[in-house]
């Protein structure tokens, strides 16, 4: 599918050609030649042969220059298979800080494209002077908040980091995971704050799923690890991060997180096209302005690697776009006790004694019968039969039956009247609407560079590359990280 193709391609497209074109091919070059030609082609009548000769020379010159220009375009636009093309670019030295710093900022549910809803001077400043995933960052499946935030900081797909949904039941011990669960047993893999502190460096987390869990040498230290409290004003979160830069140099964290619940909140409530989304985006931009200004006051803005991203996108949901499991009753009855989650990630665990493959076959028979409303917008799989690109089978926590729901559709147990319009995420990560933003600014990111879309499991290796520490093994690729992060002069 598209996303797989793009992420594969992205490894061979380390640099945008647009920037090269703008820098190296002044648009005036060909028109300048043409005007010279015009000047030469006004000879007197008596010099007809000279005219022919000059015309030929000029035509040849124009043709050659056009050919040169077009060949430049052609070769510039061709995929560059070698990461060495970035070698000409290298990181900028730190001016004030004594060690590299990465600040990851998550704006929850910041769908790719929201950045065009309004003039956003601060976000656009980061884009203009930084590196951007030109068509957005691809979330992991399921495109939900907890699985994605934890993939960003571990480099692992949910099947491997264990957070396979926002809520789930462990089928072995029957324990329930929810977004307030901080027991280490749920949270597999090695998140960045743990990697960083294992290397003797400091990390700080102003909210992030998993950050309050004690793992390895990370014990969620006071003042560096904020217990989640959604009522803390966004400005206070920004100011706390700024205050870290007032500390003595060796106490400034090398890795920091900052999290905002918006615009996800508005997206769910009103859908992605509501004016209140625009308002929320403008507020995020204002917060970026507050951050940039505070960092500039401290003389460290250009020293910090800021990665502004989201966890997933958002798509509008509305009445009539519902698939009701009760409508399948004549093929197979699915009691609500079997259903771990409905929508947009349908996951079902039939009790012992039932064959999951029978249930899948009967559900799909009903859905394909043409007699179930919107049946064509749900396809049910045994988890092992899901497309490989979703990487969603290798965990005992994932229920045996998983449904892929059509973009913008909702699965419910029972059809009911008067559905509200709103927004949702959690769908197949191949949907463009599920994409979010990746904007990176700082000494290890090229200015004005566009990179192709990539999956968020690549970010872990980018951070360890910037901090020059060895990371835990993960699903990202080191060579890919090197195509986005600039090399340093000395390694
Ligand atoms: Zn989210």
Short mmCIF file of N, CA, C and O in Angstrom, two decimals, residues 134-207:
data_model
loop_
_atom_site.label_atom_id
_atom_site.label_comp_id
_atom_site.label_asym_id
_atom_site.label_seq_id
_atom_site.Cartn_x
_atom_site.Cartn_y
_atom_site.Cartn_z
N UNK A 134 7.24 16.33 4.19
CA UNK A 134 6.48 17.17 3.26
C UNK A 134 5.01 16.76 3.19
O UNK A 134 4.14 17.61 3.01
N UNK A 135 4.75 15.46 3.28
CA UNK A 135 3.35 15.01 3.27
C UNK A 135 2.99 14.33 4.58
O UNK A 135 2.13 13.46 4.63
N UNK A 136 3.66 14.72 5.62
CA UNK A 136 3.24 14.31 6.95
C UNK A 136 3.95 13.08 7.49
O UNK A 136 4.64 12.35 6.77
N UNK A 137 3.76 12.90 8.79
CA UNK A 137 4.33 11.77 9.53
C UNK A 137 3.28 10.66 9.56
O UNK A 137 2.09 10.92 9.82
N UNK A 138 3.71 9.43 9.31
CA UNK A 138 2.77 8.30 9.28
C UNK A 138 2.71 7.66 10.67
O UNK A 138 3.74 7.24 11.21
N UNK A 139 1.52 7.61 11.27
CA UNK A 139 1.42 6.97 12.58
C UNK A 139 1.46 5.45 12.43
O UNK A 139 1.38 4.93 11.32
N UNK A 140 1.60 4.75 13.55
CA UNK A 140 1.51 3.29 13.52
C UNK A 140 0.05 2.89 13.70
O UNK A 140 -0.78 3.67 14.18
N UNK A 141 -0.24 1.65 13.31
CA UNK A 141 -1.57 1.10 13.50
C UNK A 141 -1.63 0.36 14.84
O UNK A 141 -0.69 -0.37 15.14
N UNK A 142 -2.67 0.55 15.63
CA UNK A 142 -3.82 1.41 15.42
C UNK A 142 -3.48 2.88 15.67
O UNK A 142 -2.70 3.17 16.58
N UNK A 143 -4.09 3.77 14.89
CA UNK A 143 -3.73 5.18 14.96
C UNK A 143 -4.39 5.85 16.18
O UNK A 143 -5.17 6.79 16.05
N UNK A 144 -4.03 5.32 17.34
CA UNK A 144 -4.57 5.80 18.62
C UNK A 144 -3.47 6.46 19.44
O UNK A 144 -2.28 6.24 19.20
N UNK A 145 -3.88 7.21 20.43
CA UNK A 145 -2.95 8.06 21.18
C UNK A 145 -1.86 7.30 21.93
O UNK A 145 -0.68 7.60 21.77
N UNK A 146 -2.24 6.34 22.74
CA UNK A 146 -1.22 5.67 23.56
C UNK A 146 -0.28 4.80 22.73
O UNK A 146 0.94 4.89 22.88
N UNK A 147 -0.83 3.96 21.83
CA UNK A 147 0.09 3.17 20.99
C UNK A 147 1.07 4.05 20.23
O UNK A 147 2.27 3.73 20.14
N UNK A 148 0.64 5.19 19.72
CA UNK A 148 1.52 6.03 18.90
C UNK A 148 2.53 6.81 19.72
O UNK A 148 3.70 6.88 19.36
N UNK A 149 2.10 7.39 20.81
CA UNK A 149 3.07 8.12 21.63
C UNK A 149 4.19 7.18 22.10
O UNK A 149 5.36 7.57 22.16
N UNK A 150 3.80 5.94 22.41
CA UNK A 150 4.83 5.03 22.92
C UNK A 150 5.71 4.49 21.79
O UNK A 150 6.87 4.17 22.01
N UNK A 151 5.17 4.43 20.57
CA UNK A 151 6.01 4.06 19.41
C UNK A 151 7.03 5.15 19.13
O UNK A 151 8.18 4.87 18.76
N UNK A 152 6.62 6.41 19.28
CA UNK A 152 7.53 7.52 19.01
C UNK A 152 8.75 7.45 19.94
O UNK A 152 9.88 7.66 19.50
N UNK A 153 8.53 7.11 21.20
CA UNK A 153 9.66 7.13 22.14
C UNK A 153 10.38 5.78 22.28
O UNK A 153 11.41 5.71 22.94
N UNK A 154 9.84 4.71 21.68
CA UNK A 154 10.55 3.42 21.75
C UNK A 154 11.05 2.94 20.39
O UNK A 154 11.88 2.04 20.32
N UNK A 155 10.52 3.50 19.30
CA UNK A 155 10.88 2.99 17.98
C UNK A 155 10.26 1.63 17.68
O UNK A 155 10.68 0.96 16.73
N UNK A 156 9.30 1.23 18.47
CA UNK A 156 8.70 -0.11 18.31
C UNK A 156 7.25 0.00 17.86
O UNK A 156 6.53 0.92 18.27
N UNK A 157 6.83 -0.98 17.06
CA UNK A 157 5.40 -1.08 16.75
C UNK A 157 4.67 -1.57 18.00
O UNK A 157 5.25 -2.25 18.86
N UNK A 158 3.37 -1.23 18.10
CA UNK A 158 2.63 -1.60 19.31
C UNK A 158 2.70 -3.08 19.68
O UNK A 158 2.76 -3.42 20.86
N UNK A 159 2.74 -3.97 18.69
CA UNK A 159 2.81 -5.40 19.02
C UNK A 159 4.07 -5.70 19.83
O UNK A 159 4.11 -6.68 20.59
N UNK A 160 5.11 -4.86 19.68
CA UNK A 160 6.38 -5.11 20.36
C UNK A 160 6.55 -4.27 21.63
O UNK A 160 7.24 -4.68 22.55
N UNK A 161 5.91 -3.08 21.66
CA UNK A 161 6.05 -2.30 22.91
C UNK A 161 4.91 -2.58 23.89
O UNK A 161 4.94 -2.14 25.03
N UNK A 162 3.92 -3.33 23.44
CA UNK A 162 2.92 -3.84 24.37
C UNK A 162 1.67 -3.01 24.53
O UNK A 162 0.65 -3.51 25.01
N UNK A 163 1.71 -1.73 24.13
CA UNK A 163 0.53 -0.88 24.31
C UNK A 163 -0.28 -0.97 23.02
O UNK A 163 -0.18 -0.10 22.14
N UNK A 164 -1.07 -2.02 22.92
CA UNK A 164 -1.73 -2.36 21.66
C UNK A 164 -3.04 -1.61 21.46
O UNK A 164 -3.67 -1.73 20.40
N UNK A 165 -3.47 -0.88 22.47
CA UNK A 165 -4.72 -0.11 22.39
C UNK A 165 -4.71 0.86 23.57
O UNK A 165 -3.86 0.75 24.45
N UNK A 166 -5.62 1.79 23.60
CA UNK A 166 -5.71 2.68 24.77
C UNK A 166 -6.26 1.93 25.99
O UNK A 166 -5.99 2.29 27.13
N UNK A 167 -7.07 0.92 25.72
CA UNK A 167 -7.65 0.08 26.77
C UNK A 167 -7.57 -1.36 26.28
O UNK A 167 -7.88 -1.61 25.11
N UNK A 168 -7.17 -2.28 27.12
CA UNK A 168 -7.24 -3.69 26.73
C UNK A 168 -7.15 -4.57 27.96
O UNK A 168 -6.78 -4.12 29.05
N UNK A 169 -7.48 -5.84 27.75
CA UNK A 169 -7.41 -6.81 28.83
C UNK A 169 -6.32 -7.82 28.52
O UNK A 169 -6.24 -8.32 27.39
N UNK A 170 -5.46 -8.09 29.51
CA UNK A 170 -4.45 -9.12 29.34
C UNK A 170 -5.16 -10.47 29.37
O UNK A 170 -5.81 -10.81 30.37
N UNK A 171 -5.07 -11.25 28.28
CA UNK A 171 -5.85 -12.49 28.22
C UNK A 171 -5.33 -13.56 29.18
O UNK A 171 -6.04 -14.54 29.45
N UNK A 172 -4.11 -13.39 29.70
CA UNK A 172 -3.57 -14.42 30.60
C UNK A 172 -4.00 -14.17 32.04
O UNK A 172 -4.59 -15.02 32.69
N UNK A 173 -3.73 -12.98 32.56
CA UNK A 173 -4.09 -12.75 33.96
C UNK A 173 -5.40 -11.98 34.12
O UNK A 173 -5.86 -11.76 35.24
N UNK A 174 -5.98 -11.55 33.01
CA UNK A 174 -7.28 -10.86 33.09
C UNK A 174 -7.19 -9.43 33.58
O UNK A 174 -8.21 -8.75 33.74
N UNK A 175 -5.96 -8.92 33.79
CA UNK A 175 -5.82 -7.52 34.24
C UNK A 175 -6.18 -6.56 33.10
O UNK A 175 -5.95 -6.86 31.94
N UNK A 176 -6.69 -5.42 33.52
CA UNK A 176 -7.09 -4.42 32.53
C UNK A 176 -6.08 -3.29 32.46
O UNK A 176 -5.70 -2.72 33.49
N UNK A 177 -5.67 -2.96 31.24
CA UNK A 177 -4.83 -1.79 31.03
C UNK A 177 -5.73 -0.62 30.68
O UNK A 177 -6.68 -0.75 29.90
N UNK A 178 -5.45 0.53 31.28
CA UNK A 178 -6.10 1.76 30.82
C UNK A 178 -5.06 2.87 30.83
O UNK A 178 -3.90 2.64 31.20
N UNK A 179 -5.47 4.07 30.43
CA UNK A 179 -4.50 5.13 30.24
C UNK A 179 -3.91 5.66 31.55
O UNK A 179 -2.99 6.48 31.53
N UNK A 180 -4.41 5.13 32.67
CA UNK A 180 -3.81 5.51 33.96
C UNK A 180 -2.94 4.40 34.53
O UNK A 180 -2.50 4.48 35.68
N UNK A 181 -2.68 3.34 33.77
CA UNK A 181 -1.89 2.20 34.27
C UNK A 181 -0.40 2.51 34.20
O UNK A 181 0.12 2.76 33.11
N UNK A 182 0.25 2.47 35.35
CA UNK A 182 1.69 2.79 35.38
C UNK A 182 2.55 1.61 35.80
O UNK A 182 3.75 1.77 36.03
N UNK A 183 1.95 0.42 35.90
CA UNK A 183 2.78 -0.73 36.27
C UNK A 183 3.71 -1.07 35.12
O UNK A 183 3.29 -1.17 33.97
N UNK A 184 5.01 -1.28 35.44
CA UNK A 184 6.00 -1.54 34.38
C UNK A 184 5.65 -2.74 33.49
O UNK A 184 6.07 -2.78 32.33
N UNK A 185 4.88 -3.70 34.02
CA UNK A 185 4.65 -4.92 33.23
C UNK A 185 3.96 -4.64 31.89
O UNK A 185 4.10 -5.41 30.95
N UNK A 186 3.21 -3.55 31.83
CA UNK A 186 2.51 -3.26 30.58
C UNK A 186 3.44 -2.70 29.52
O UNK A 186 3.24 -2.90 28.32
N UNK A 187 4.41 -1.92 29.97
CA UNK A 187 5.19 -1.04 29.08
C UNK A 187 6.49 -1.72 28.70
O UNK A 187 7.47 -1.65 29.44
N UNK A 188 6.50 -2.34 27.54
CA UNK A 188 7.70 -3.07 27.10
C UNK A 188 8.62 -2.10 26.34
O UNK A 188 8.30 -0.94 26.15
N UNK A 189 9.75 -2.61 25.91
CA UNK A 189 10.68 -1.76 25.15
C UNK A 189 11.38 -0.77 26.07
O UNK A 189 11.22 -0.80 27.30
N UNK A 190 12.19 0.07 25.44
CA UNK A 190 12.98 1.03 26.21
C UNK A 190 12.68 2.44 25.71
O UNK A 190 13.16 2.83 24.65
N UNK A 191 11.89 3.20 26.47
CA UNK A 191 11.59 4.56 26.02
C UNK A 191 12.81 5.48 26.12
O UNK A 191 13.74 5.20 26.88
N UNK A 192 12.78 6.56 25.38
CA UNK A 192 13.94 7.45 25.29
C UNK A 192 14.41 7.97 26.64
O UNK A 192 15.61 8.09 26.88
N UNK A 193 13.46 8.30 27.54
CA UNK A 193 13.92 8.84 28.84
C UNK A 193 14.73 7.80 29.59
O UNK A 193 15.65 8.13 30.32
N UNK A 194 14.38 6.51 29.40
CA UNK A 194 15.15 5.46 30.05
C UNK A 194 16.53 5.31 29.38
O UNK A 194 17.55 5.24 30.06
N UNK A 195 16.56 5.29 28.04
CA UNK A 195 17.83 5.19 27.31
C UNK A 195 18.75 6.34 27.74
O UNK A 195 19.94 6.13 28.02
N UNK A 196 18.18 7.54 27.79
CA UNK A 196 18.97 8.72 28.13
C UNK A 196 19.53 8.60 29.54
O UNK A 196 20.72 8.82 29.79
N UNK A 197 18.69 8.22 30.49
CA UNK A 197 19.20 8.17 31.87
C UNK A 197 20.11 6.96 32.08
O UNK A 197 21.02 7.02 32.89
N UNK A 198 19.92 5.89 31.30
CA UNK A 198 20.88 4.77 31.36
C UNK A 198 22.28 5.20 30.94
O UNK A 198 23.27 4.58 31.33
N UNK A 199 22.36 6.26 30.13
CA UNK A 199 23.66 6.76 29.69
C UNK A 199 24.18 7.86 30.61
O UNK A 199 25.12 8.58 30.26
N UNK A 200 23.55 8.04 31.75
CA UNK A 200 24.01 9.04 32.71
C UNK A 200 23.62 10.46 32.36
O UNK A 200 24.12 11.41 32.94
N UNK A 201 22.71 10.60 31.37
CA UNK A 201 22.25 11.93 31.01
C UNK A 201 20.91 12.20 31.67
O UNK A 201 20.22 11.28 32.12
N UNK A 202 20.51 13.45 31.70
CA UNK A 202 19.23 13.83 32.31
C UNK A 202 18.13 13.87 31.26
O UNK A 202 18.35 14.28 30.12
N UNK A 203 16.94 13.47 31.69
CA UNK A 203 15.76 13.59 30.83
C UNK A 203 14.66 14.25 31.63
O UNK A 203 14.65 14.20 32.86
N UNK A 204 13.73 14.90 30.93
CA UNK A 204 12.56 15.46 31.61
C UNK A 204 11.33 15.18 30.76
O UNK A 204 11.41 15.16 29.53
N UNK A 205 10.21 14.96 31.43
CA UNK A 205 8.97 14.68 30.70
C UNK A 205 7.86 15.57 31.24
O UNK A 205 7.51 15.49 32.41
N UNK A 206 7.37 16.48 30.37
CA UNK A 206 6.16 17.19 30.77
C UNK A 206 5.01 16.50 30.07
O UNK A 206 4.53 16.91 29.03
N UNK A 207 4.65 15.38 30.61
CA UNK A 207 3.59 14.49 30.14
C UNK A 207 4.00 13.72 28.89
O UNK A 207 4.48 14.31 27.92
#
